[in-house]
Short mmCIF file of C-alpha atoms in Angstrom, two decimals:
data_model
loop_
_atom_site.label_atom_id
_atom_site.label_comp_id
_atom_site.label_asym_id
_atom_site.label_seq_id
_atom_site.Cartn_x
_atom_site.Cartn_y
_atom_site.Cartn_z
CA THR D 605 -102.25 -200.29 150.03
CA GLN D 606 -99.58 -198.70 148.23
CA LEU D 607 -100.04 -194.59 149.04
CA LEU D 608 -97.89 -193.56 145.93
CA GLU D 609 -98.24 -195.19 142.73
CA GLN D 610 -95.46 -194.40 140.21
CA SER D 611 -95.98 -194.56 136.62
CA PRO D 612 -94.78 -195.96 134.10
CA GLN D 613 -93.50 -198.85 135.72
CA PHE D 614 -91.08 -199.47 133.02
CA LEU D 615 -89.57 -197.25 130.45
CA SER D 616 -86.85 -197.88 127.72
CA ILE D 617 -86.26 -195.15 125.31
CA GLN D 618 -83.56 -193.83 122.98
CA GLU D 619 -80.95 -191.50 123.67
CA GLY D 620 -81.76 -188.04 123.10
CA GLU D 621 -85.66 -188.36 123.74
CA ASN D 622 -87.72 -186.60 126.36
CA LEU D 623 -89.66 -188.48 129.22
CA THR D 624 -91.97 -187.77 131.86
CA VAL D 625 -92.48 -190.09 135.14
CA TYR D 626 -95.17 -189.38 137.31
CA CYS D 627 -95.93 -190.10 141.25
CA ASN D 628 -99.46 -189.94 142.37
CA SER D 629 -101.24 -189.78 145.81
CA SER D 630 -104.69 -189.48 146.88
CA SER D 631 -102.96 -188.14 150.01
CA VAL D 632 -101.35 -185.01 150.72
CA PHE D 633 -97.89 -184.85 151.82
CA SER D 634 -95.96 -181.82 153.63
CA SER D 635 -92.79 -182.48 151.08
CA LEU D 636 -91.80 -185.32 148.53
CA GLN D 637 -88.56 -186.45 147.44
CA TRP D 638 -87.24 -188.20 144.08
CA TYR D 639 -84.29 -190.33 144.54
CA ARG D 640 -82.29 -192.35 141.81
CA GLN D 641 -81.24 -195.70 142.74
CA GLU D 642 -78.72 -198.20 140.66
CA PRO D 643 -78.48 -201.72 140.94
CA GLY D 644 -76.68 -202.96 144.24
CA GLU D 645 -76.49 -199.06 145.48
CA GLY D 646 -78.33 -196.78 147.68
CA PRO D 647 -81.05 -194.38 146.73
CA VAL D 648 -79.48 -190.87 145.92
CA LEU D 649 -81.53 -187.80 146.89
CA LEU D 650 -82.11 -185.64 143.63
CA VAL D 651 -84.45 -182.96 144.78
CA THR D 652 -87.10 -182.15 147.70
CA VAL D 653 -90.25 -180.07 146.99
CA VAL D 654 -92.48 -178.75 149.28
CA THR D 655 -94.59 -175.87 148.34
CA GLY D 656 -97.71 -176.87 146.08
CA GLY D 657 -96.85 -175.75 142.75
CA GLU D 658 -93.51 -175.67 143.12
CA VAL D 659 -90.81 -176.23 140.17
CA LYS D 660 -87.36 -177.35 140.43
CA LYS D 661 -84.62 -177.55 137.66
CA LEU D 662 -81.42 -179.70 138.01
CA LYS D 663 -79.79 -179.55 134.61
CA ARG D 664 -81.87 -181.49 132.14
CA LEU D 665 -84.28 -182.38 135.09
CA THR D 666 -87.46 -180.72 135.93
CA PHE D 667 -89.55 -181.66 138.97
CA GLN D 668 -92.81 -180.36 139.44
CA PHE D 669 -94.91 -180.68 142.87
CA GLY D 670 -99.03 -180.65 142.24
CA ASP D 671 -101.10 -177.63 143.52
CA ALA D 672 -102.63 -180.03 146.25
CA ARG D 673 -99.32 -181.61 146.90
CA LYS D 674 -100.48 -184.83 146.31
CA ASP D 675 -98.78 -185.92 143.21
CA SER D 676 -95.11 -184.73 141.39
CA SER D 677 -93.80 -185.33 137.92
CA LEU D 678 -90.30 -185.44 136.66
CA HIS D 679 -89.31 -184.63 133.38
CA ILE D 680 -85.73 -185.47 131.76
CA THR D 681 -84.94 -183.79 128.73
CA ALA D 682 -82.66 -185.07 126.17
CA ALA D 683 -81.89 -188.47 128.19
CA GLN D 684 -78.66 -189.99 128.27
CA PRO D 685 -77.25 -193.17 129.04
CA GLY D 686 -76.14 -192.09 132.57
CA ASP D 687 -79.72 -191.50 133.23
CA THR D 688 -80.49 -195.09 133.45
CA GLY D 689 -81.97 -196.11 136.73
CA LEU D 690 -84.76 -196.62 139.14
CA TYR D 691 -86.37 -193.16 140.02
CA LEU D 692 -87.97 -193.28 143.38
CA CYS D 693 -90.17 -190.71 144.89
CA ALA D 694 -91.05 -190.68 148.58
CA GLY D 695 -93.23 -188.46 150.43
CA ALA D 696 -93.43 -187.44 154.17
CA GLY D 697 -95.95 -185.88 156.39
CA GLU D 698 -99.66 -186.40 156.46
CA GLY D 699 -99.72 -189.05 153.86
CA SER D 700 -96.86 -190.87 155.79
CA GLY D 701 -99.15 -191.59 158.98
CA GLY D 702 -98.50 -187.67 159.96
CA SER D 703 -94.93 -187.96 160.50
CA ASN D 704 -92.55 -185.64 158.95
CA TYR D 705 -89.74 -187.92 159.24
CA LYS D 706 -91.28 -191.43 157.93
CA LEU D 707 -90.85 -191.57 154.33
CA THR D 708 -93.14 -193.38 152.02
CA PHE D 709 -91.90 -194.95 148.83
CA GLY D 710 -93.42 -195.81 145.80
CA LYS D 711 -92.27 -198.87 143.67
CA GLY D 712 -90.51 -196.73 141.28
CA THR D 713 -90.14 -196.16 137.35
CA LEU D 714 -87.45 -198.23 136.05
CA LEU D 715 -85.72 -195.87 133.18
CA THR D 716 -83.44 -197.64 130.29
CA VAL D 717 -81.87 -195.19 128.04
CA ASN D 718 -80.29 -196.87 125.23
CA PRO D 719 -77.40 -195.29 123.25
CA ASN K 684 -68.21 -185.19 153.73
CA ALA K 685 -68.41 -188.84 153.94
CA GLY K 686 -71.86 -190.18 153.11
CA VAL K 687 -73.85 -192.39 155.40
CA MET K 688 -71.57 -195.63 155.70
CA GLN K 689 -72.91 -199.12 155.93
CA ASN K 690 -71.19 -202.11 156.44
CA PRO K 691 -70.89 -204.74 155.46
CA ARG K 692 -72.23 -204.78 151.95
CA HIS K 693 -73.06 -208.05 151.98
CA LEU K 694 -73.68 -210.70 154.43
CA VAL K 695 -74.59 -214.19 154.27
CA ARG K 696 -76.45 -216.01 157.32
CA ARG K 697 -77.54 -219.25 157.72
CA ARG K 698 -81.08 -219.98 159.46
CA GLY K 699 -81.18 -219.31 162.88
CA GLN K 700 -77.68 -216.98 163.26
CA GLU K 701 -77.65 -213.65 164.50
CA ALA K 702 -77.26 -210.92 161.87
CA ARG K 703 -75.64 -207.64 162.80
CA LEU K 704 -75.71 -204.33 160.36
CA ARG K 705 -74.03 -201.35 161.07
CA CYS K 706 -74.52 -197.78 160.16
CA SER K 707 -72.21 -194.46 160.39
CA PRO K 708 -75.05 -191.19 159.90
CA MET K 709 -73.18 -188.19 157.55
CA LYS K 710 -71.05 -185.83 159.75
CA GLY K 711 -73.58 -183.33 161.81
CA HIS K 712 -76.37 -185.78 161.40
CA SER K 713 -77.59 -186.83 164.77
CA HIS K 714 -81.27 -188.78 163.28
CA VAL K 715 -80.68 -192.30 161.81
CA TYR K 716 -83.62 -194.21 160.08
CA TRP K 717 -83.62 -197.82 159.03
CA TYR K 718 -85.54 -199.11 155.52
CA ARG K 719 -86.21 -202.53 154.38
CA GLN K 720 -86.29 -203.04 150.57
CA LEU K 721 -87.80 -206.81 149.99
CA PRO K 722 -87.52 -208.12 146.17
CA GLU K 723 -90.18 -206.44 144.09
CA GLU K 724 -91.32 -204.08 146.66
CA GLY K 725 -90.27 -200.61 147.61
CA LEU K 726 -88.62 -199.42 150.84
CA LYS K 727 -90.26 -199.70 153.87
CA PHE K 728 -89.71 -197.42 157.15
CA MET K 729 -88.42 -199.66 160.05
CA VAL K 730 -87.24 -197.55 162.89
CA TYR K 731 -86.16 -193.74 163.59
CA LEU K 732 -83.53 -193.14 166.41
CA GLN K 733 -81.71 -190.55 167.86
CA LYS K 734 -78.50 -190.78 169.96
CA GLU K 735 -79.66 -193.24 172.84
CA ASN K 736 -83.35 -192.92 171.85
CA ILE K 737 -85.56 -194.99 169.92
CA ILE K 738 -88.25 -192.39 168.75
CA ASP K 739 -90.09 -194.64 166.33
CA GLU K 740 -89.99 -198.53 166.01
CA SER K 741 -93.40 -198.94 164.54
CA GLY K 742 -92.23 -200.52 161.10
CA MET K 743 -90.27 -202.92 162.73
CA PRO K 744 -91.33 -206.41 163.20
CA LYS K 745 -92.21 -207.02 166.98
CA GLU K 746 -89.92 -210.05 167.52
CA ARG K 747 -85.92 -210.84 166.64
CA PHE K 748 -85.45 -207.42 165.58
CA SER K 749 -83.86 -204.48 167.38
CA ALA K 750 -82.15 -201.48 166.80
CA GLU K 751 -79.95 -199.36 168.79
CA PHE K 752 -77.95 -195.96 168.35
CA PRO K 753 -75.28 -195.49 171.32
CA LYS K 754 -73.78 -192.37 172.45
CA GLU K 755 -70.52 -193.98 171.08
CA GLY K 756 -70.19 -195.31 167.66
CA PRO K 757 -72.42 -196.54 164.92
CA SER K 758 -76.35 -197.29 164.86
CA ILE K 759 -76.81 -201.25 164.99
CA LEU K 760 -79.71 -203.12 163.52
CA ARG K 761 -79.72 -206.53 164.86
CA ILE K 762 -81.73 -209.71 163.50
CA GLN K 763 -81.89 -212.87 165.91
CA GLN K 764 -82.60 -216.11 164.67
CA VAL K 765 -82.71 -214.90 160.82
CA VAL K 766 -85.14 -216.75 158.66
CA ARG K 767 -85.25 -216.88 154.65
CA GLY K 768 -87.80 -214.29 154.60
CA ASP K 769 -85.29 -211.65 155.97
CA SER K 770 -83.24 -212.15 152.81
CA ALA K 771 -83.80 -208.38 151.49
CA ALA K 772 -81.45 -204.99 151.23
CA TYR K 773 -81.26 -203.13 154.43
CA PHE K 774 -80.79 -199.31 153.94
CA CYS K 775 -79.67 -196.67 156.87
CA ALA K 776 -80.46 -193.25 155.89
CA SER K 777 -79.71 -189.80 158.16
CA SER K 778 -80.85 -186.44 158.69
CA PRO K 779 -79.64 -183.17 159.94
CA THR K 780 -82.75 -182.05 161.32
CA LEU K 781 -86.57 -182.52 161.11
CA TRP K 782 -87.35 -178.71 161.14
CA ASP K 783 -85.62 -177.41 157.97
CA ARG K 784 -87.43 -176.81 155.16
CA GLY K 785 -88.56 -180.15 154.13
CA PHE K 786 -87.59 -183.58 155.20
CA GLU K 787 -84.38 -184.71 153.51
CA ALA K 788 -82.98 -188.31 154.11
CA PHE K 789 -79.60 -189.33 152.80
CA PHE K 790 -79.25 -192.99 152.26
CA GLY K 791 -76.23 -195.35 152.65
CA GLN K 792 -75.46 -197.89 150.09
CA GLY K 793 -76.84 -200.92 152.10
CA THR K 794 -76.37 -204.18 153.14
CA ARG K 795 -77.89 -207.06 151.42
CA LEU K 796 -78.63 -209.79 153.58
CA THR K 797 -78.96 -213.66 152.27
CA VAL K 798 -80.35 -216.15 154.46
CA VAL K 799 -79.42 -219.67 153.48
#
């Protein structure tokens, strides 16, 4: 059973377009992280959201944590080729077996931004 | 600050050999976690260690796998008598504390293990 479902699985867009990727669960998480992973590298932490309804912005990236802390979204404005990568969401807390240190990962959204 | 350092980056082992993967956490971090990423699968938790203690090894196979984080030196993930199914990317992560506002883990670049 995959606790965190990410959609879409693949996304290919042109430079300058906007996009949103989603991370959904039936379980509640005490915190949720977004990572970006490039081929052959480890996941790089982008943001952590903790409070239901929380919105965080990181330059052209906007992250939102759902009110019920079961889902999250990542919106990228004016995508650039450098945004290409695998975007992973990971939750800790109740939905992760109750452990606040054990991350449950989604399978990721593979984003390709074409010049 | 140096990030989480893992070595080697790539490791090739024949079936039946031992694999040793090393991880040095970020400076100031005393919590270490190991995750495994199998092809076409997401990252899966294996084990959580603090200095000289295994806190949670619920995600680690009961046989052939062991982990340690000694008082001095890096954390080691050891796989004995490797089989082809052990081929995967193994990632180490570290965190400063569990009681900050939201748990955050910082990952290393991983060790890609190939069993031939």
